[in-house]
């Protein structure tokens, strides 16, 4: 079976699909991943076929480029209809690719990194409102996100525009949602049920499988400078702000260095610069987190879904510094699980606040004990297996 995985977004939206794709390839399927150009190497290094999507999602970190990116995304997704595929798998940001599958005449499934379906357990994950609205309010608000086109220029009318571009009959957002629910459109969620238990009020077809870990190329070698730094003193802490780091690298680096100095800690930074900043601070580029995190005393990060998962997998206590989108949700889970103190929203972050939080998680052993206990439970999970099994069943039925 030829499988097309649509990974719209930044690095954290693509990397988990390299691991999932590699497992599907091992099961005997052909796998292609559609992603933006900056993440081509993630796909090809995993031995998967790469299909380009136009546009750079990092441009959305500035305020100006929403409409242009939306236009590029419509064209890029619609262009995938000309590819060969027997099944389309799509993440949250690439959900309009289900229309591409319809145009191709093939089935589709969701492979979501965030739990966006309506539930009373928590408010809409991608909303600007992060406090609970009560069980009824939480469900209603999440359903409205499906039924009412968003006000922003990027999302508003995206399904309508793609359907028109593909020559499919128009269908309002509410009708699309009702069709999705009536057909029990299958969605697999790539995070641990120990981190987010499957909501009891979810319908049939919505499954929580466990994490899909990014593929690490077998030829990867650690940087000797990083190896030597890690061996040269007490365990450092990690500070990284994900894709945001590249937008104001010097400012974020200055903030992190100030926090480390105030806390008296060594640090490995992933803040958009590189090099030995002092005897106690090393700034690095792209390093596999599953290799790095077990060697640090704590991780302070932006709470992207993937970084959150790898931090939990490696049993390291955290400092949550959420920025936007689903990040406040993952930050709240870290706090609820007892592996992090109260979150520090990025807009209110200072060196002093970051220093205090890092000191807390490094000196209080309870955070590490809870992180290690959770990691032990997650080690028994195989998040890719249910997806592979579902694809195999579909492949067998098609023969």
mmCIF file of C-alpha atoms in Angstrom:
data_model
loop_
_atom_site.group_PDB
_atom_site.id
_atom_site.type_symbol
_atom_site.label_atom_id
_atom_site.label_comp_id
_atom_site.label_asym_id
_atom_site.label_seq_id
_atom_site.Cartn_x
_atom_site.Cartn_y
_atom_site.Cartn_z
ATOM 1 C CA UNK A 1 0.000 0.000 0.000
ATOM 2 C CA UNK A 2 1.247 3.484 -0.908
ATOM 3 C CA UNK A 3 0.714 5.815 2.077
ATOM 4 C CA UNK A 4 0.865 9.598 1.996
ATOM 5 C CA UNK A 5 1.435 11.317 5.354
ATOM 6 C CA UNK A 6 0.691 15.051 5.352
ATOM 7 C CA UNK A 7 2.820 16.887 7.919
ATOM 8 C CA UNK A 8 1.893 20.563 7.754
ATOM 9 C CA UNK A 9 3.737 22.825 10.200
ATOM 10 C CA UNK A 10 7.147 23.278 11.767
ATOM 11 C CA UNK A 11 9.708 20.688 12.833
ATOM 12 C CA UNK A 12 7.649 19.364 15.746
ATOM 13 C CA UNK A 13 4.711 18.757 13.409
ATOM 14 C CA UNK A 14 6.839 16.656 11.046
ATOM 15 C CA UNK A 15 9.412 14.751 13.122
ATOM 16 C CA UNK A 16 6.984 12.267 14.794
ATOM 17 C CA UNK A 17 5.748 11.183 11.365
ATOM 18 C CA UNK A 18 9.260 10.103 10.384
ATOM 19 C CA UNK A 19 9.168 7.474 13.121
ATOM 20 C CA UNK A 20 5.616 6.438 12.277
ATOM 21 C CA UNK A 21 6.476 6.347 8.586
ATOM 22 C CA UNK A 22 9.541 4.203 9.227
ATOM 23 C CA UNK A 23 7.394 1.674 11.096
ATOM 24 C CA UNK A 24 4.892 1.568 8.253
ATOM 25 C CA UNK A 25 7.741 1.045 5.799
ATOM 26 C CA UNK A 26 9.069 -1.827 7.943
ATOM 27 C CA UNK A 27 5.587 -3.374 7.712
ATOM 28 C CA UNK A 28 5.946 -3.486 3.934
ATOM 29 C CA UNK A 29 4.231 -0.266 2.847
ATOM 30 C CA UNK A 30 5.535 2.529 0.631
ATOM 31 C CA UNK A 31 5.533 5.808 2.529
ATOM 32 C CA UNK A 32 5.791 9.414 1.376
ATOM 33 C CA UNK A 33 5.667 12.448 3.669
ATOM 34 C CA UNK A 34 4.522 15.863 2.438
ATOM 35 C CA UNK A 35 6.199 18.652 4.400
ATOM 36 C CA UNK A 36 7.671 22.107 3.974
ATOM 37 C CA UNK A 37 11.154 22.409 2.497
ATOM 38 C CA UNK A 38 13.041 23.172 5.753
ATOM 39 C CA UNK A 39 12.133 19.672 6.976
ATOM 40 C CA UNK A 40 13.006 17.716 3.844
ATOM 41 C CA UNK A 41 16.062 16.207 5.535
ATOM 42 C CA UNK A 42 13.973 14.768 8.379
ATOM 43 C CA UNK A 43 11.981 12.779 5.839
ATOM 44 C CA UNK A 44 14.794 11.662 3.553
ATOM 45 C CA UNK A 45 17.095 10.670 6.440
ATOM 46 C CA UNK A 46 14.335 8.333 7.612
ATOM 47 C CA UNK A 47 14.393 6.638 4.199
ATOM 48 C CA UNK A 48 10.958 7.966 3.240
ATOM 49 C CA UNK A 49 9.862 9.674 0.028
ATOM 50 C CA UNK A 50 9.636 13.439 0.343
ATOM 51 C CA UNK A 51 6.905 15.533 -1.285
ATOM 52 C CA UNK A 52 7.354 19.321 -1.040
ATOM 53 C CA UNK A 53 4.745 21.709 0.306
ATOM 54 C CA UNK A 54 5.274 25.380 -0.597
ATOM 55 C CA UNK A 55 5.637 28.089 2.014
ATOM 56 C CA UNK A 56 7.544 28.399 5.251
ATOM 57 C CA UNK A 57 5.495 27.982 8.440
ATOM 58 C CA UNK A 58 8.171 29.847 10.368
ATOM 59 C CA UNK A 59 6.938 32.973 8.606
ATOM 60 C CA UNK A 60 3.779 32.684 10.711
ATOM 61 C CA UNK A 61 5.819 33.536 13.773
ATOM 62 C CA UNK A 62 5.730 37.049 12.410
ATOM 63 C CA UNK A 63 2.382 38.755 12.182
ATOM 64 C CA UNK A 64 2.343 39.511 8.486
ATOM 65 C CA UNK A 65 2.304 36.377 6.365
ATOM 66 C CA UNK A 66 -0.917 34.522 7.260
ATOM 67 C CA UNK A 67 -2.872 35.093 4.080
ATOM 68 C CA UNK A 68 0.036 34.388 1.739
ATOM 69 C CA UNK A 69 0.888 31.185 3.599
ATOM 70 C CA UNK A 70 -2.757 30.097 3.461
ATOM 71 C CA UNK A 71 -2.822 30.580 -0.307
ATOM 72 C CA UNK A 72 0.384 28.580 -0.679
ATOM 73 C CA UNK A 73 -0.990 25.820 1.525
ATOM 74 C CA UNK A 74 -4.177 25.520 -0.538
ATOM 75 C CA UNK A 75 -2.153 25.141 -3.728
ATOM 76 C CA UNK A 76 0.333 22.773 -2.141
ATOM 77 C CA UNK A 77 -2.274 20.458 -0.658
ATOM 78 C CA UNK A 78 -4.376 20.487 -3.801
ATOM 79 C CA UNK A 79 -1.284 19.584 -5.800
ATOM 80 C CA UNK A 80 -0.925 16.378 -3.792
ATOM 81 C CA UNK A 81 -4.042 15.053 -5.517
ATOM 82 C CA UNK A 82 -1.845 14.340 -8.528
ATOM 83 C CA UNK A 83 0.339 11.961 -6.518
ATOM 84 C CA UNK A 84 -0.143 8.221 -6.276
ATOM 85 C CA UNK A 85 -1.525 7.025 -2.937
ATOM 86 C CA UNK A 86 -3.835 4.362 -1.545
ATOM 87 C CA UNK A 87 -4.276 6.041 1.852
ATOM 88 C CA UNK A 88 -3.806 9.545 3.245
ATOM 89 C CA UNK A 89 -2.792 10.124 6.882
ATOM 90 C CA UNK A 90 -3.009 13.685 8.120
ATOM 91 C CA UNK A 91 -2.126 15.650 11.219
ATOM 92 C CA UNK A 92 -4.197 18.423 12.775
ATOM 93 C CA UNK A 93 -2.771 21.283 10.713
ATOM 94 C CA UNK A 94 -3.069 19.213 7.540
ATOM 95 C CA UNK A 95 -6.678 18.144 8.156
ATOM 96 C CA UNK A 96 -7.850 19.708 4.845
ATOM 97 C CA UNK A 97 -5.872 16.919 3.188
ATOM 98 C CA UNK A 98 -8.912 14.712 3.808
ATOM 99 C CA UNK A 99 -10.453 16.602 0.877
ATOM 100 C CA UNK A 100 -7.407 15.655 -1.183
ATOM 101 C CA UNK A 101 -8.047 12.000 -0.327
ATOM 102 C CA UNK A 102 -11.676 12.440 -1.382
ATOM 103 C CA UNK A 103 -10.558 13.875 -4.720
ATOM 104 C CA UNK A 104 -8.143 10.972 -5.168
ATOM 105 C CA UNK A 105 -10.852 8.446 -4.312
ATOM 106 C CA UNK A 106 -8.892 6.906 -1.435
ATOM 107 C CA UNK A 107 -9.566 6.652 2.328
ATOM 108 C CA UNK A 108 -7.991 8.898 4.922
ATOM 109 C CA UNK A 109 -7.267 8.750 8.648
ATOM 110 C CA UNK A 110 -6.207 11.297 11.227
ATOM 111 C CA UNK A 111 -2.825 10.927 12.910
ATOM 112 C CA UNK A 112 -3.096 13.739 15.424
ATOM 113 C CA UNK A 113 -0.478 15.033 17.822
ATOM 114 C CA UNK A 114 -3.087 17.056 19.756
ATOM 115 C CA UNK A 115 -6.514 16.020 21.153
ATOM 116 C CA UNK A 116 -8.763 18.485 19.332
ATOM 117 C CA UNK A 117 -12.003 16.477 19.330
ATOM 118 C CA UNK A 118 -14.774 17.715 21.661
ATOM 119 C CA UNK A 119 -14.636 16.508 25.255
ATOM 120 C CA UNK A 120 -15.767 17.760 28.615
ATOM 121 C CA UNK A 121 -12.410 16.873 30.161
ATOM 122 C CA UNK A 122 -10.577 20.018 29.032
ATOM 123 C CA UNK A 123 -11.174 23.183 26.968
ATOM 124 C CA UNK A 124 -10.287 23.288 23.245
ATOM 125 C CA UNK A 125 -6.575 22.593 22.981
ATOM 126 C CA UNK A 126 -5.895 25.040 20.125
ATOM 127 C CA UNK A 127 -8.016 27.825 21.598
ATOM 128 C CA UNK A 128 -6.853 31.145 23.032
ATOM 129 C CA UNK A 129 -8.957 30.265 26.111
ATOM 130 C CA UNK A 130 -7.095 27.800 28.320
ATOM 131 C CA UNK A 131 -9.271 27.683 31.423
ATOM 132 C CA UNK A 132 -12.039 25.107 31.771
ATOM 133 C CA UNK A 133 -15.515 26.224 30.700
ATOM 134 C CA UNK A 134 -17.195 23.338 32.520
ATOM 135 C CA UNK A 135 -17.911 20.008 30.851
ATOM 136 C CA UNK A 136 -20.737 21.301 28.664
ATOM 137 C CA UNK A 137 -18.847 24.490 27.805
ATOM 138 C CA UNK A 138 -15.655 22.625 26.944
ATOM 139 C CA UNK A 139 -17.490 20.304 24.566
ATOM 140 C CA UNK A 140 -19.500 23.076 22.964
ATOM 141 C CA UNK A 141 -16.499 25.320 22.422
ATOM 142 C CA UNK A 142 -14.519 22.497 20.810
ATOM 143 C CA UNK A 143 -17.427 21.580 18.539
ATOM 144 C CA UNK A 144 -17.827 25.199 17.449
ATOM 145 C CA UNK A 145 -14.188 25.150 16.370
ATOM 146 C CA UNK A 146 -15.183 22.460 13.857
ATOM 147 C CA UNK A 147 -18.532 23.921 12.793
ATOM 148 C CA UNK A 148 -17.724 27.627 12.473
ATOM 149 C CA UNK A 149 -14.903 28.765 10.177
ATOM 150 C CA UNK A 150 -12.177 30.474 12.194
ATOM 151 C CA UNK A 151 -11.898 34.226 11.943
ATOM 152 C CA UNK A 152 -8.205 34.258 11.062
ATOM 153 C CA UNK A 153 -7.265 34.697 7.392
ATOM 154 C CA UNK A 154 -5.163 31.528 7.364
ATOM 155 C CA UNK A 155 -7.884 29.098 8.418
ATOM 156 C CA UNK A 156 -11.076 30.861 7.352
ATOM 157 C CA UNK A 157 -12.567 29.097 4.364
ATOM 158 C CA UNK A 158 -9.550 26.800 3.904
ATOM 159 C CA UNK A 159 -11.688 23.699 3.356
ATOM 160 C CA UNK A 160 -13.990 25.654 1.067
ATOM 161 C CA UNK A 161 -11.079 26.889 -1.027
ATOM 162 C CA UNK A 162 -9.432 23.477 -1.289
ATOM 163 C CA UNK A 163 -12.689 21.780 -2.272
ATOM 164 C CA UNK A 164 -13.238 24.398 -4.954
ATOM 165 C CA UNK A 165 -9.659 24.012 -6.163
ATOM 166 C CA UNK A 166 -10.120 20.226 -6.389
ATOM 167 C CA UNK A 167 -13.491 20.467 -8.153
ATOM 168 C CA UNK A 168 -15.386 18.931 -5.216
ATOM 169 C CA UNK A 169 -18.926 20.048 -4.380
ATOM 170 C CA UNK A 170 -19.104 22.800 -1.741
ATOM 171 C CA UNK A 171 -19.938 21.747 1.798
ATOM 172 C CA UNK A 172 -20.336 24.054 4.810
ATOM 173 C CA UNK A 173 -18.212 23.482 7.907
ATOM 174 C CA UNK A 174 -21.114 22.071 9.932
ATOM 175 C CA UNK A 175 -21.937 19.522 7.237
ATOM 176 C CA UNK A 176 -18.287 18.501 7.007
ATOM 177 C CA UNK A 177 -18.179 17.938 10.756
ATOM 178 C CA UNK A 178 -21.412 15.920 10.750
ATOM 179 C CA UNK A 179 -20.105 13.769 7.918
ATOM 180 C CA UNK A 180 -16.865 13.217 9.853
ATOM 181 C CA UNK A 181 -18.811 12.094 12.912
ATOM 182 C CA UNK A 182 -21.386 9.994 11.067
ATOM 183 C CA UNK A 183 -18.729 8.004 9.234
ATOM 184 C CA UNK A 184 -16.710 7.672 12.472
ATOM 185 C CA UNK A 185 -13.644 9.028 10.698
ATOM 186 C CA UNK A 186 -10.748 7.249 12.422
ATOM 187 C CA UNK A 187 -8.222 9.340 14.329
ATOM 188 C CA UNK A 188 -5.150 7.957 16.076
ATOM 189 C CA UNK A 189 -3.501 10.207 18.648
ATOM 190 C CA UNK A 190 0.276 10.051 18.999
ATOM 191 C CA UNK A 191 0.670 10.683 22.704
ATOM 192 C CA UNK A 192 0.613 8.488 25.801
ATOM 193 C CA UNK A 193 -2.639 7.682 27.618
ATOM 194 C CA UNK A 194 -0.580 8.147 30.795
ATOM 195 C CA UNK A 195 -0.123 11.785 29.782
ATOM 196 C CA UNK A 196 -3.635 12.413 28.420
ATOM 197 C CA UNK A 197 -6.066 9.585 29.224
ATOM 198 C CA UNK A 198 -8.566 8.877 26.460
ATOM 199 C CA UNK A 199 -11.669 10.936 27.320
ATOM 200 C CA UNK A 200 -14.594 8.680 28.226
ATOM 201 C CA UNK A 201 -16.974 10.884 26.229
ATOM 202 C CA UNK A 202 -15.079 10.456 22.955
ATOM 203 C CA UNK A 203 -16.870 8.601 20.198
ATOM 204 C CA UNK A 204 -15.809 5.317 18.662
ATOM 205 C CA UNK A 205 -12.911 5.740 16.268
ATOM 206 C CA UNK A 206 -10.889 8.187 18.367
ATOM 207 C CA UNK A 207 -7.933 6.306 19.840
ATOM 208 C CA UNK A 208 -4.940 7.257 21.997
ATOM 209 C CA UNK A 209 -2.060 5.017 20.972
ATOM 210 C CA UNK A 210 1.132 6.295 22.593
ATOM 211 C CA UNK A 211 3.854 8.524 21.173
ATOM 212 C CA UNK A 212 5.427 8.238 17.732
ATOM 213 C CA UNK A 213 9.107 8.928 18.263
ATOM 214 C CA UNK A 214 11.136 10.777 15.614
ATOM 215 C CA UNK A 215 13.433 8.608 13.532
ATOM 216 C CA UNK A 216 17.098 8.979 14.421
ATOM 217 C CA UNK A 217 19.377 8.262 11.422
ATOM 218 C CA UNK A 218 21.743 5.359 12.179
ATOM 219 C CA UNK A 219 24.699 7.447 10.989
ATOM 220 C CA UNK A 220 24.115 10.252 13.495
ATOM 221 C CA UNK A 221 27.187 11.158 15.546
ATOM 222 C CA UNK A 222 27.318 13.386 18.595
ATOM 223 C CA UNK A 223 29.281 16.621 18.409
ATOM 224 C CA UNK A 224 32.614 16.151 20.236
ATOM 225 C CA UNK A 225 32.283 19.636 21.714
ATOM 226 C CA UNK A 226 28.905 18.762 23.235
ATOM 227 C CA UNK A 227 30.234 15.408 24.459
ATOM 228 C CA UNK A 228 33.166 17.122 26.168
ATOM 229 C CA UNK A 229 30.957 19.810 27.689
ATOM 230 C CA UNK A 230 28.599 17.258 29.207
ATOM 231 C CA UNK A 231 31.548 15.380 30.721
ATOM 232 C CA UNK A 232 33.300 18.461 32.074
ATOM 233 C CA UNK A 233 31.155 19.130 35.143
ATOM 234 C CA UNK A 234 27.815 18.602 36.893
ATOM 235 C CA UNK A 235 24.782 17.817 34.801
ATOM 236 C CA UNK A 236 23.613 20.970 33.001
ATOM 237 C CA UNK A 237 20.030 21.997 32.370
ATOM 238 C CA UNK A 238 18.567 22.365 28.895
ATOM 239 C CA UNK A 239 16.813 25.542 27.775
ATOM 240 C CA UNK A 240 15.128 25.691 24.365
ATOM 241 C CA UNK A 241 12.240 27.593 22.811
ATOM 242 C CA UNK A 242 11.541 25.475 19.733
ATOM 243 C CA UNK A 243 10.850 27.140 16.391
ATOM 244 C CA UNK A 244 10.346 30.459 18.142
ATOM 245 C CA UNK A 245 14.047 30.669 18.937
ATOM 246 C CA UNK A 246 15.067 31.739 15.459
ATOM 247 C CA UNK A 247 12.962 34.901 15.560
ATOM 248 C CA UNK A 248 14.869 36.743 18.306
ATOM 249 C CA UNK A 249 17.824 34.497 19.021
ATOM 250 C CA UNK A 250 20.034 37.042 20.783
ATOM 251 C CA UNK A 251 17.270 38.233 23.103
ATOM 252 C CA UNK A 252 16.218 34.710 24.093
ATOM 253 C CA UNK A 253 19.814 33.627 24.588
ATOM 254 C CA UNK A 254 20.489 36.620 26.828
ATOM 255 C CA UNK A 255 17.428 35.742 28.911
ATOM 256 C CA UNK A 256 18.501 32.103 29.287
ATOM 257 C CA UNK A 257 22.126 32.934 30.143
ATOM 258 C CA UNK A 258 20.929 35.398 32.776
ATOM 259 C CA UNK A 259 18.748 32.708 34.351
ATOM 260 C CA UNK A 260 21.570 30.169 34.434
ATOM 261 C CA UNK A 261 23.930 32.683 35.987
ATOM 262 C CA UNK A 262 21.385 33.631 38.669
ATOM 263 C CA UNK A 263 20.667 29.976 39.473
ATOM 264 C CA UNK A 264 24.335 28.926 39.426
ATOM 265 C CA UNK A 265 23.675 26.204 36.865
ATOM 266 C CA UNK A 266 25.453 24.922 33.780
ATOM 267 C CA UNK A 267 23.352 24.943 30.627
ATOM 268 C CA UNK A 268 22.909 23.633 27.103
ATOM 269 C CA UNK A 269 20.924 26.155 25.075
ATOM 270 C CA UNK A 270 18.867 25.702 21.927
ATOM 271 C CA UNK A 271 17.917 29.328 21.517
ATOM 272 C CA UNK A 272 18.944 30.093 17.947
ATOM 273 C CA UNK A 273 22.680 30.733 18.386
ATOM 274 C CA UNK A 274 25.610 28.324 18.481
ATOM 275 C CA UNK A 275 28.932 28.128 20.263
ATOM 276 C CA UNK A 276 30.601 28.120 23.645
ATOM 277 C CA UNK A 277 29.125 31.169 25.364
ATOM 278 C CA UNK A 278 31.068 30.672 28.604
ATOM 279 C CA UNK A 279 32.735 27.886 30.561
ATOM 280 C CA UNK A 280 29.298 26.875 31.835
ATOM 281 C CA UNK A 281 27.042 27.513 28.811
ATOM 282 C CA UNK A 282 27.087 25.811 25.414
ATOM 283 C CA UNK A 283 24.653 26.790 22.655
ATOM 284 C CA UNK A 284 23.866 23.990 20.189
ATOM 285 C CA UNK A 285 21.970 23.499 16.960
ATOM 286 C CA UNK A 286 20.022 20.402 15.948
ATOM 287 C CA UNK A 287 20.593 17.615 18.505
ATOM 288 C CA UNK A 288 18.284 14.614 19.016
ATOM 289 C CA UNK A 289 16.451 15.294 22.265
ATOM 290 C CA UNK A 290 16.103 11.598 23.057
ATOM 291 C CA UNK A 291 19.913 11.444 23.241
ATOM 292 C CA UNK A 292 20.482 14.762 25.018
ATOM 293 C CA UNK A 293 17.736 14.907 27.641
ATOM 294 C CA UNK A 294 18.828 11.871 29.708
ATOM 295 C CA UNK A 295 22.137 13.683 30.293
ATOM 296 C CA UNK A 296 20.682 16.867 31.773
ATOM 297 C CA UNK A 297 19.254 17.719 35.183
ATOM 298 C CA UNK A 298 16.097 19.410 33.868
ATOM 299 C CA UNK A 299 14.583 20.723 30.639
ATOM 300 C CA UNK A 300 13.003 24.151 30.205
ATOM 301 C CA UNK A 301 11.085 24.280 26.943
ATOM 302 C CA UNK A 302 8.177 25.753 24.997
ATOM 303 C CA UNK A 303 5.945 22.686 25.480
ATOM 304 C CA UNK A 304 5.508 21.687 21.880
ATOM 305 C CA UNK A 305 3.843 18.278 21.693
ATOM 306 C CA UNK A 306 6.992 16.461 20.561
ATOM 307 C CA UNK A 307 9.427 18.103 22.983
ATOM 308 C CA UNK A 308 6.996 17.500 25.838
ATOM 309 C CA UNK A 309 6.746 13.824 24.932
ATOM 310 C CA UNK A 310 10.487 13.239 24.665
ATOM 311 C CA UNK A 311 11.073 15.029 27.968
ATOM 312 C CA UNK A 312 8.580 12.688 29.618
ATOM 313 C CA UNK A 313 10.003 9.638 27.845
ATOM 314 C CA UNK A 314 13.465 10.367 29.237
ATOM 315 C CA UNK A 315 12.254 10.881 32.811
ATOM 316 C CA UNK A 316 13.565 14.426 33.225
ATOM 317 C CA UNK A 317 11.775 17.110 35.279
ATOM 318 C CA UNK A 318 10.619 20.162 33.343
ATOM 319 C CA UNK A 319 10.063 23.884 33.430
ATOM 320 C CA UNK A 320 7.147 24.732 31.146
ATOM 321 C CA UNK A 321 7.458 27.933 29.104
ATOM 322 C CA UNK A 322 4.434 27.806 26.756
ATOM 323 C CA UNK A 323 4.010 30.330 23.957
ATOM 324 C CA UNK A 324 0.753 29.656 22.051
ATOM 325 C CA UNK A 325 -1.512 27.158 20.271
ATOM 326 C CA UNK A 326 -1.444 23.767 22.055
ATOM 327 C CA UNK A 327 1.559 24.610 24.230
ATOM 328 C CA UNK A 328 -0.403 25.889 27.279
ATOM 329 C CA UNK A 329 -2.321 22.584 27.234
ATOM 330 C CA UNK A 330 0.852 20.491 27.369
ATOM 331 C CA UNK A 331 2.247 22.802 30.043
ATOM 332 C CA UNK A 332 -0.855 22.184 32.150
ATOM 333 C CA UNK A 333 -0.380 18.430 31.747
ATOM 334 C CA UNK A 334 3.239 18.636 32.937
ATOM 335 C CA UNK A 335 2.092 20.483 36.043
ATOM 336 C CA UNK A 336 -0.836 18.119 36.680
ATOM 337 C CA UNK A 337 1.468 15.106 36.349
ATOM 338 C CA UNK A 338 3.811 16.580 38.942
ATOM 339 C CA UNK A 339 6.891 16.707 36.726
ATOM 340 C CA UNK A 340 6.945 20.518 36.498
ATOM 341 C CA UNK A 341 5.996 23.459 38.714
ATOM 342 C CA UNK A 342 3.414 26.006 37.579
ATOM 343 C CA UNK A 343 4.004 27.125 33.992
ATOM 344 C CA UNK A 344 5.807 30.350 33.097
ATOM 345 C CA UNK A 345 3.932 31.826 30.117
ATOM 346 C CA UNK A 346 6.534 33.050 27.663
ATOM 347 C CA UNK A 347 5.132 36.567 27.446
ATOM 348 C CA UNK A 348 5.859 37.032 31.165
ATOM 349 C CA UNK A 349 9.192 35.212 31.222
ATOM 350 C CA UNK A 350 12.185 36.889 32.886
ATOM 351 C CA UNK A 351 15.614 35.609 33.811
ATOM 352 C CA UNK A 352 14.709 35.784 37.494
ATOM 353 C CA UNK A 353 11.528 33.718 37.075
ATOM 354 C CA UNK A 354 13.270 31.124 34.921
ATOM 355 C CA UNK A 355 16.136 30.893 37.423
ATOM 356 C CA UNK A 356 13.717 30.317 40.309
ATOM 357 C CA UNK A 357 11.823 27.596 38.446
ATOM 358 C CA UNK A 358 15.016 25.814 37.368
ATOM 359 C CA UNK A 359 16.305 25.903 40.942
ATOM 360 C CA UNK A 360 13.045 24.375 42.157
ATOM 361 C CA UNK A 361 13.036 21.393 39.796
ATOM 362 C CA UNK A 362 16.747 20.715 40.221
ATOM 363 C CA UNK A 363 16.723 20.791 44.023
ATOM 364 C CA UNK A 364 13.381 19.102 44.764
ATOM 365 C CA UNK A 365 13.794 15.355 44.055
ATOM 366 C CA UNK A 366 10.027 14.803 43.913
ATOM 367 C CA UNK A 367 9.869 16.192 40.372
ATOM 368 C CA UNK A 368 12.475 13.741 39.105
ATOM 369 C CA UNK A 369 10.895 10.802 40.927
ATOM 370 C CA UNK A 370 7.537 11.476 39.298
ATOM 371 C CA UNK A 371 9.161 11.992 35.889
ATOM 372 C CA UNK A 372 11.053 8.710 36.146
ATOM 373 C CA UNK A 373 7.954 6.818 37.274
ATOM 374 C CA UNK A 374 5.994 8.141 34.312
ATOM 375 C CA UNK A 375 8.832 7.312 31.918
ATOM 376 C CA UNK A 376 8.855 3.715 33.172
ATOM 377 C CA UNK A 377 5.171 3.367 32.334
ATOM 378 C CA UNK A 378 5.592 4.917 28.896
ATOM 379 C CA UNK A 379 8.464 2.552 28.080
ATOM 380 C CA UNK A 380 5.952 -0.292 27.794
ATOM 381 C CA UNK A 381 3.937 1.511 25.086
ATOM 382 C CA UNK A 382 4.212 1.080 21.318
ATOM 383 C CA UNK A 383 2.310 3.987 19.839
ATOM 384 C CA UNK A 384 2.959 3.045 16.210
ATOM 385 C CA UNK A 385 1.619 -0.523 16.491
ATOM 386 C CA UNK A 386 -2.138 0.354 16.439
ATOM 387 C CA UNK A 387 -1.664 2.559 13.385
ATOM 388 C CA UNK A 388 0.301 -0.123 11.555
ATOM 389 C CA UNK A 389 -2.376 -2.678 12.446
ATOM 390 C CA UNK A 390 -5.176 -0.429 11.146
ATOM 391 C CA UNK A 391 -3.306 0.173 7.885
ATOM 392 C CA UNK A 392 -2.634 -3.545 7.499
ATOM 393 C CA UNK A 393 -6.335 -4.302 7.983
ATOM 394 C CA UNK A 394 -7.249 -1.704 5.381
ATOM 395 C CA UNK A 395 -4.617 -3.069 2.995
ATOM 396 C CA UNK A 396 -5.917 -6.605 3.450
ATOM 397 C CA UNK A 397 -9.504 -5.520 2.853
ATOM 398 C CA UNK A 398 -8.479 -3.767 -0.364
ATOM 399 C CA UNK A 399 -6.932 -6.907 -1.842
#
